[in-house]
PDB file of C-alpha atoms in Angstrom:
ATOM      1  CA  UNK A   1      -4.907   7.159  24.235  1.00 75.00           C
ATOM      2  CA  UNK A   2      -4.205   5.657  20.815  1.00 90.00           C
ATOM      3  CA  UNK A   3      -7.614   6.629  19.417  1.00 92.00           C
ATOM      4  CA  UNK A   4      -6.864  10.247  20.331  1.00 94.00           C
ATOM      5  CA  UNK A   5      -3.566   9.983  18.480  1.00 95.00           C
ATOM      6  CA  UNK A   6      -5.365   8.490  15.455  1.00 96.00           C
ATOM      7  CA  UNK A   7      -7.847  11.369  15.474  1.00 95.00           C
ATOM      8  CA  UNK A   8      -5.014  13.896  15.845  1.00 94.00           C
ATOM      9  CA  UNK A   9      -3.229  12.276  12.868  1.00 95.00           C
ATOM     10  CA  UNK A  10      -6.390  12.418  10.781  1.00 95.00           C
ATOM     11  CA  UNK A  11      -7.028  16.063  11.729  1.00 94.00           C
ATOM     12  CA  UNK A  12      -3.411  17.017  10.885  1.00 93.00           C
ATOM     13  CA  UNK A  13      -3.714  15.215   7.550  1.00 94.00           C
ATOM     14  CA  UNK A  14      -7.026  16.957   6.893  1.00 93.00           C
ATOM     15  CA  UNK A  15      -5.443  20.366   7.470  1.00 92.00           C
ATOM     16  CA  UNK A  16      -2.788  19.495   4.898  1.00 90.00           C
ATOM     17  CA  UNK A  17      -5.555  18.698   2.393  1.00 90.00           C
ATOM     18  CA  UNK A  18      -7.641  21.741   3.291  1.00 90.00           C
ATOM     19  CA  UNK A  19     -10.323  19.521   4.817  1.00 90.00           C
ATOM     20  CA  UNK A  20     -10.811  20.873   8.320  1.00 85.00           C
ATOM     21  CA  UNK A  21     -13.611  18.470   9.310  1.00 86.00           C
ATOM     22  CA  UNK A  22     -11.910  15.180   8.416  1.00 91.00           C
ATOM     23  CA  UNK A  23     -12.959  12.528  10.951  1.00 93.00           C
ATOM     24  CA  UNK A  24     -13.620   8.813  11.363  1.00 95.00           C
ATOM     25  CA  UNK A  25     -17.107   7.403  10.855  1.00 96.00           C
ATOM     26  CA  UNK A  26     -18.873   4.969  13.232  1.00 96.00           C
ATOM     27  CA  UNK A  27     -16.599   2.191  11.925  1.00 96.00           C
ATOM     28  CA  UNK A  28     -13.439   4.202  12.684  1.00 96.00           C
ATOM     29  CA  UNK A  29     -12.891   4.639   8.945  1.00 97.00           C
ATOM     30  CA  UNK A  30     -12.379   7.680   6.737  1.00 96.00           C
ATOM     31  CA  UNK A  31     -12.608   7.242   2.956  1.00 95.00           C
ATOM     32  CA  UNK A  32     -11.173   9.860   0.615  1.00 93.00           C
ATOM     33  CA  UNK A  33     -11.671   9.978  -3.127  1.00 91.00           C
ATOM     34  CA  UNK A  34      -8.411  10.571  -5.017  1.00 87.00           C
ATOM     35  CA  UNK A  35      -8.858  12.437  -8.317  1.00 84.00           C
ATOM     36  CA  UNK A  36     -12.143  10.589  -8.975  1.00 84.00           C
ATOM     37  CA  UNK A  37      -9.939   7.587  -9.823  1.00 86.00           C
ATOM     38  CA  UNK A  38      -9.828   5.521  -6.627  1.00 90.00           C
ATOM     39  CA  UNK A  39     -10.330   5.699  -2.880  1.00 93.00           C
ATOM     40  CA  UNK A  40      -7.909   5.957   0.022  1.00 95.00           C
ATOM     41  CA  UNK A  41      -9.218   4.255   3.148  1.00 96.00           C
ATOM     42  CA  UNK A  42      -7.931   5.095   6.614  1.00 97.00           C
ATOM     43  CA  UNK A  43      -9.150   2.893   9.454  1.00 97.00           C
ATOM     44  CA  UNK A  44      -8.249   2.896  13.122  1.00 97.00           C
ATOM     45  CA  UNK A  45      -8.463  -0.542  14.716  1.00 97.00           C
ATOM     46  CA  UNK A  46      -8.752  -0.189  18.519  1.00 95.00           C
ATOM     47  CA  UNK A  47      -7.683  -3.761  19.387  1.00 95.00           C
ATOM     48  CA  UNK A  48      -4.336  -3.470  17.631  1.00 96.00           C
ATOM     49  CA  UNK A  49      -4.050   0.309  18.192  1.00 96.00           C
ATOM     50  CA  UNK A  50      -3.025   0.647  14.558  1.00 97.00           C
ATOM     51  CA  UNK A  51      -4.101   2.851  11.724  1.00 97.00           C
ATOM     52  CA  UNK A  52      -4.564   0.935   8.486  1.00 97.00           C
ATOM     53  CA  UNK A  53      -4.172   2.749   5.184  1.00 97.00           C
ATOM     54  CA  UNK A  54      -5.331   0.890   2.126  1.00 97.00           C
ATOM     55  CA  UNK A  55      -6.437   1.416  -1.416  1.00 96.00           C
ATOM     56  CA  UNK A  56      -7.609  -0.736  -4.321  1.00 96.00           C
ATOM     57  CA  UNK A  57      -5.123  -1.373  -7.101  1.00 95.00           C
ATOM     58  CA  UNK A  58      -7.455  -3.130  -9.507  1.00 92.00           C
ATOM     59  CA  UNK A  59     -11.141  -3.912  -9.596  1.00 85.00           C
ATOM     60  CA  UNK A  60     -11.675  -7.080 -11.550  1.00 92.00           C
ATOM     61  CA  UNK A  61      -8.941  -9.597 -12.174  1.00 94.00           C
ATOM     62  CA  UNK A  62      -7.831 -10.476 -15.699  1.00 94.00           C
ATOM     63  CA  UNK A  63      -9.795 -13.371 -17.180  1.00 94.00           C
ATOM     64  CA  UNK A  64      -6.770 -14.629 -19.138  1.00 94.00           C
ATOM     65  CA  UNK A  65      -4.695 -16.933 -16.898  1.00 94.00           C
ATOM     66  CA  UNK A  66      -1.385 -15.784 -18.428  1.00 95.00           C
ATOM     67  CA  UNK A  67      -2.191 -12.137 -17.684  1.00 95.00           C
ATOM     68  CA  UNK A  68      -3.316 -13.034 -14.182  1.00 95.00           C
ATOM     69  CA  UNK A  69      -0.094 -14.935 -13.556  1.00 95.00           C
ATOM     70  CA  UNK A  70       1.974 -12.012 -14.887  1.00 96.00           C
ATOM     71  CA  UNK A  71       0.029  -9.633 -12.654  1.00 96.00           C
ATOM     72  CA  UNK A  72       0.644 -11.793  -9.577  1.00 95.00           C
ATOM     73  CA  UNK A  73       4.356 -12.099 -10.447  1.00 95.00           C
ATOM     74  CA  UNK A  74       4.754  -8.324 -10.753  1.00 94.00           C
ATOM     75  CA  UNK A  75       2.870  -7.684  -7.525  1.00 94.00           C
ATOM     76  CA  UNK A  76       4.956 -10.197  -5.600  1.00 93.00           C
ATOM     77  CA  UNK A  77       8.148  -8.740  -7.048  1.00 92.00           C
ATOM     78  CA  UNK A  78       7.044  -5.229  -6.075  1.00 91.00           C
ATOM     79  CA  UNK A  79       6.104  -6.397  -2.559  1.00 91.00           C
ATOM     80  CA  UNK A  80       9.485  -8.025  -1.862  1.00 87.00           C
ATOM     81  CA  UNK A  81      10.464  -6.558   1.522  1.00 78.00           C
ATOM     82  CA  UNK A  82       7.929  -3.783   0.867  1.00 68.00           C
ATOM     83  CA  UNK A  83      10.457  -2.290  -1.572  1.00 80.00           C
ATOM     84  CA  UNK A  84       8.012  -0.899  -4.117  1.00 88.00           C
ATOM     85  CA  UNK A  85       5.004  -0.791  -1.802  1.00 90.00           C
ATOM     86  CA  UNK A  86       6.105   2.099   0.391  1.00 91.00           C
ATOM     87  CA  UNK A  87       6.907  -0.401   3.134  1.00 90.00           C
ATOM     88  CA  UNK A  88       3.396  -1.876   3.004  1.00 92.00           C
ATOM     89  CA  UNK A  89       2.024  -4.989   1.420  1.00 93.00           C
ATOM     90  CA  UNK A  90      -0.466  -6.196  -1.123  1.00 95.00           C
ATOM     91  CA  UNK A  91      -3.288  -8.724  -0.971  1.00 94.00           C
ATOM     92  CA  UNK A  92      -5.759 -10.306  -3.351  1.00 94.00           C
ATOM     93  CA  UNK A  93      -9.386 -11.153  -2.625  1.00 93.00           C
ATOM     94  CA  UNK A  94      -9.894 -13.631  -5.462  1.00 93.00           C
ATOM     95  CA  UNK A  95     -13.654 -14.143  -4.980  1.00 93.00           C
ATOM     96  CA  UNK A  96     -14.246 -10.384  -4.929  1.00 94.00           C
ATOM     97  CA  UNK A  97     -11.714  -9.873  -7.777  1.00 94.00           C
ATOM     98  CA  UNK A  98     -10.034  -7.139  -5.775  1.00 93.00           C
ATOM     99  CA  UNK A  99      -6.391  -6.247  -5.182  1.00 95.00           C
ATOM    100  CA  UNK A 100      -5.584  -3.998  -2.221  1.00 95.00           C
ATOM    101  CA  UNK A 101      -2.363  -2.366  -1.158  1.00 96.00           C
ATOM    102  CA  UNK A 102      -2.029  -1.554   2.537  1.00 96.00           C
ATOM    103  CA  UNK A 103       0.223  -0.159   5.250  1.00 96.00           C
ATOM    104  CA  UNK A 104      -0.053   0.363   9.000  1.00 95.00           C
ATOM    105  CA  UNK A 105       0.986   3.033  11.447  1.00 96.00           C
ATOM    106  CA  UNK A 106       1.241   2.134  15.137  1.00 96.00           C
ATOM    107  CA  UNK A 107      -0.854   4.770  16.939  1.00 96.00           C
ATOM    108  CA  UNK A 108       0.630   3.999  20.334  1.00 93.00           C
ATOM    109  CA  UNK A 109       3.977   5.433  19.303  1.00 92.00           C
ATOM    110  CA  UNK A 110       3.399   7.606  16.217  1.00 92.00           C
ATOM    111  CA  UNK A 111       3.682  11.377  16.271  1.00 93.00           C
ATOM    112  CA  UNK A 112       0.577  13.357  15.271  1.00 90.00           C
ATOM    113  CA  UNK A 113       2.082  14.153  11.873  1.00 92.00           C
ATOM    114  CA  UNK A 114       2.879  10.550  10.885  1.00 95.00           C
ATOM    115  CA  UNK A 115      -0.108  10.155   8.548  1.00 96.00           C
ATOM    116  CA  UNK A 116       0.453  13.574   6.977  1.00 94.00           C
ATOM    117  CA  UNK A 117       4.067  12.653   6.225  1.00 95.00           C
ATOM    118  CA  UNK A 118       3.375   9.131   4.992  1.00 95.00           C
ATOM    119  CA  UNK A 119       0.189   9.615   2.932  1.00 94.00           C
ATOM    120  CA  UNK A 120       1.837  11.361  -0.074  1.00 94.00           C
ATOM    121  CA  UNK A 121       4.375   8.549  -0.389  1.00 94.00           C
ATOM    122  CA  UNK A 122       1.591   5.981  -0.146  1.00 95.00           C
ATOM    123  CA  UNK A 123      -0.599   7.746  -2.751  1.00 94.00           C
ATOM    124  CA  UNK A 124       2.321   8.058  -5.170  1.00 94.00           C
ATOM    125  CA  UNK A 125       3.002   4.338  -4.820  1.00 95.00           C
ATOM    126  CA  UNK A 126      -0.679   3.495  -5.304  1.00 96.00           C
ATOM    127  CA  UNK A 127      -0.794   5.505  -8.527  1.00 95.00           C
ATOM    128  CA  UNK A 128       2.298   3.745  -9.885  1.00 95.00           C
ATOM    129  CA  UNK A 129       1.055   0.273  -8.934  1.00 96.00           C
ATOM    130  CA  UNK A 130      -2.460   0.962 -10.293  1.00 95.00           C
ATOM    131  CA  UNK A 131      -0.961   1.867 -13.665  1.00 95.00           C
ATOM    132  CA  UNK A 132       1.175  -1.284 -13.683  1.00 95.00           C
ATOM    133  CA  UNK A 133      -1.854  -3.430 -12.802  1.00 96.00           C
ATOM    134  CA  UNK A 134      -4.018  -1.778 -15.447  1.00 94.00           C
ATOM    135  CA  UNK A 135      -1.310  -2.146 -18.105  1.00 95.00           C
ATOM    136  CA  UNK A 136      -0.904  -5.867 -17.387  1.00 95.00           C
ATOM    137  CA  UNK A 137      -4.639  -6.447 -17.131  1.00 93.00           C
ATOM    138  CA  UNK A 138      -5.132  -4.833 -20.567  1.00 92.00           C
ATOM    139  CA  UNK A 139      -2.210  -6.723 -22.120  1.00 89.00           C
ATOM    140  CA  UNK A 140       0.132  -3.698 -22.434  1.00 88.00           C
ATOM    141  CA  UNK A 141       2.947  -5.262 -20.406  1.00 74.00           C
ATOM    142  CA  UNK A 142       5.809  -6.779 -22.394  1.00 56.00           C
ATOM    143  CA  UNK A 143       6.225  -9.647 -19.938  1.00 56.00           C
ATOM    144  CA  UNK A 144       9.986  -9.199 -19.823  1.00 54.00           C
ATOM    145  CA  UNK A 145      11.480  -9.737 -16.415  1.00 52.00           C
ATOM    146  CA  UNK A 146      14.182  -7.578 -14.936  1.00 46.00           C
ATOM    147  CA  UNK A 147      17.524  -9.318 -14.572  1.00 41.00           C
ATOM    148  CA  UNK A 148      17.871  -8.662 -10.834  1.00 40.00           C
ATOM    149  CA  UNK A 149      15.051  -7.667  -8.511  1.00 43.00           C
ATOM    150  CA  UNK A 150      15.507  -4.447  -6.589  1.00 44.00           C
ATOM    151  CA  UNK A 151      15.830  -5.197  -2.923  1.00 43.00           C
ATOM    152  CA  UNK A 152      16.413  -2.582  -0.208  1.00 46.00           C
ATOM    153  CA  UNK A 153      20.033  -2.489   0.906  1.00 45.00           C
ATOM    154  CA  UNK A 154      21.353  -3.810  -2.407  1.00 41.00           C
ATOM    155  CA  UNK A 155      21.140  -7.438  -1.299  1.00 39.00           C
ATOM    156  CA  UNK A 156      19.898  -8.941  -4.561  1.00 41.00           C
ATOM    157  CA  UNK A 157      22.243 -11.319  -6.311  1.00 40.00           C
ATOM    158  CA  UNK A 158      25.984 -11.805  -6.025  1.00 39.00           C
ATOM    159  CA  UNK A 159      28.107 -11.629  -2.892  1.00 38.00           C
ATOM    160  CA  UNK A 160      26.841  -9.803   0.183  1.00 39.00           C
ATOM    161  CA  UNK A 161      29.091  -8.276   2.728  1.00 43.00           C
ATOM    162  CA  UNK A 162      32.082  -9.462   0.713  1.00 44.00           C
ATOM    163  CA  UNK A 163      31.438 -13.062   1.743  1.00 43.00           C
ATOM    164  CA  UNK A 164      30.297 -15.935  -0.495  1.00 47.00           C
ATOM    165  CA  UNK A 165      26.804 -17.205   0.285  1.00 51.00           C
ATOM    166  CA  UNK A 166      25.558 -13.777   1.313  1.00 52.00           C
ATOM    167  CA  UNK A 167      26.582 -13.823   4.960  1.00 53.00           C
ATOM    168  CA  UNK A 168      28.989 -11.642   6.876  1.00 53.00           C
ATOM    169  CA  UNK A 169      31.527 -13.639   8.880  1.00 53.00           C
ATOM    170  CA  UNK A 170      31.767 -12.404  12.463  1.00 54.00           C
TER     171      UNK A 170
END
């Protein structure tokens, strides 16, 4: 049942893009080129009944250790609670010198338009994070840190819920 939902999601997404014949290959994967800049991968995994959406952020890690550290810091900051990763996450394959951003959609419970609704948000985030990675990798990042990280729900720094220590007394 979930594979049918995954195919329906992919078809619905394809219609939105004007690609009527969008389908999974023999590995349950569909790869789309985005503006000849990077690829968007969509894979259905039958064991988990999830659709994985992922894209490369950077091919080739910086050789300079300070730039690499800065890149990792910025990626971890952006990934905090999925805040700047469209609810997804990020991973690094050090040996392959590859950084991927990813998200999942549960195909057992998703509506057939879930991918169509989510993909533009994901692509927008990928473009922003790719630029940030490229800027750092090429030494165009100032290295200044923001004073307080942005965390969903406004829970970064200070008192939370009006109580010291960040807890709400019940």
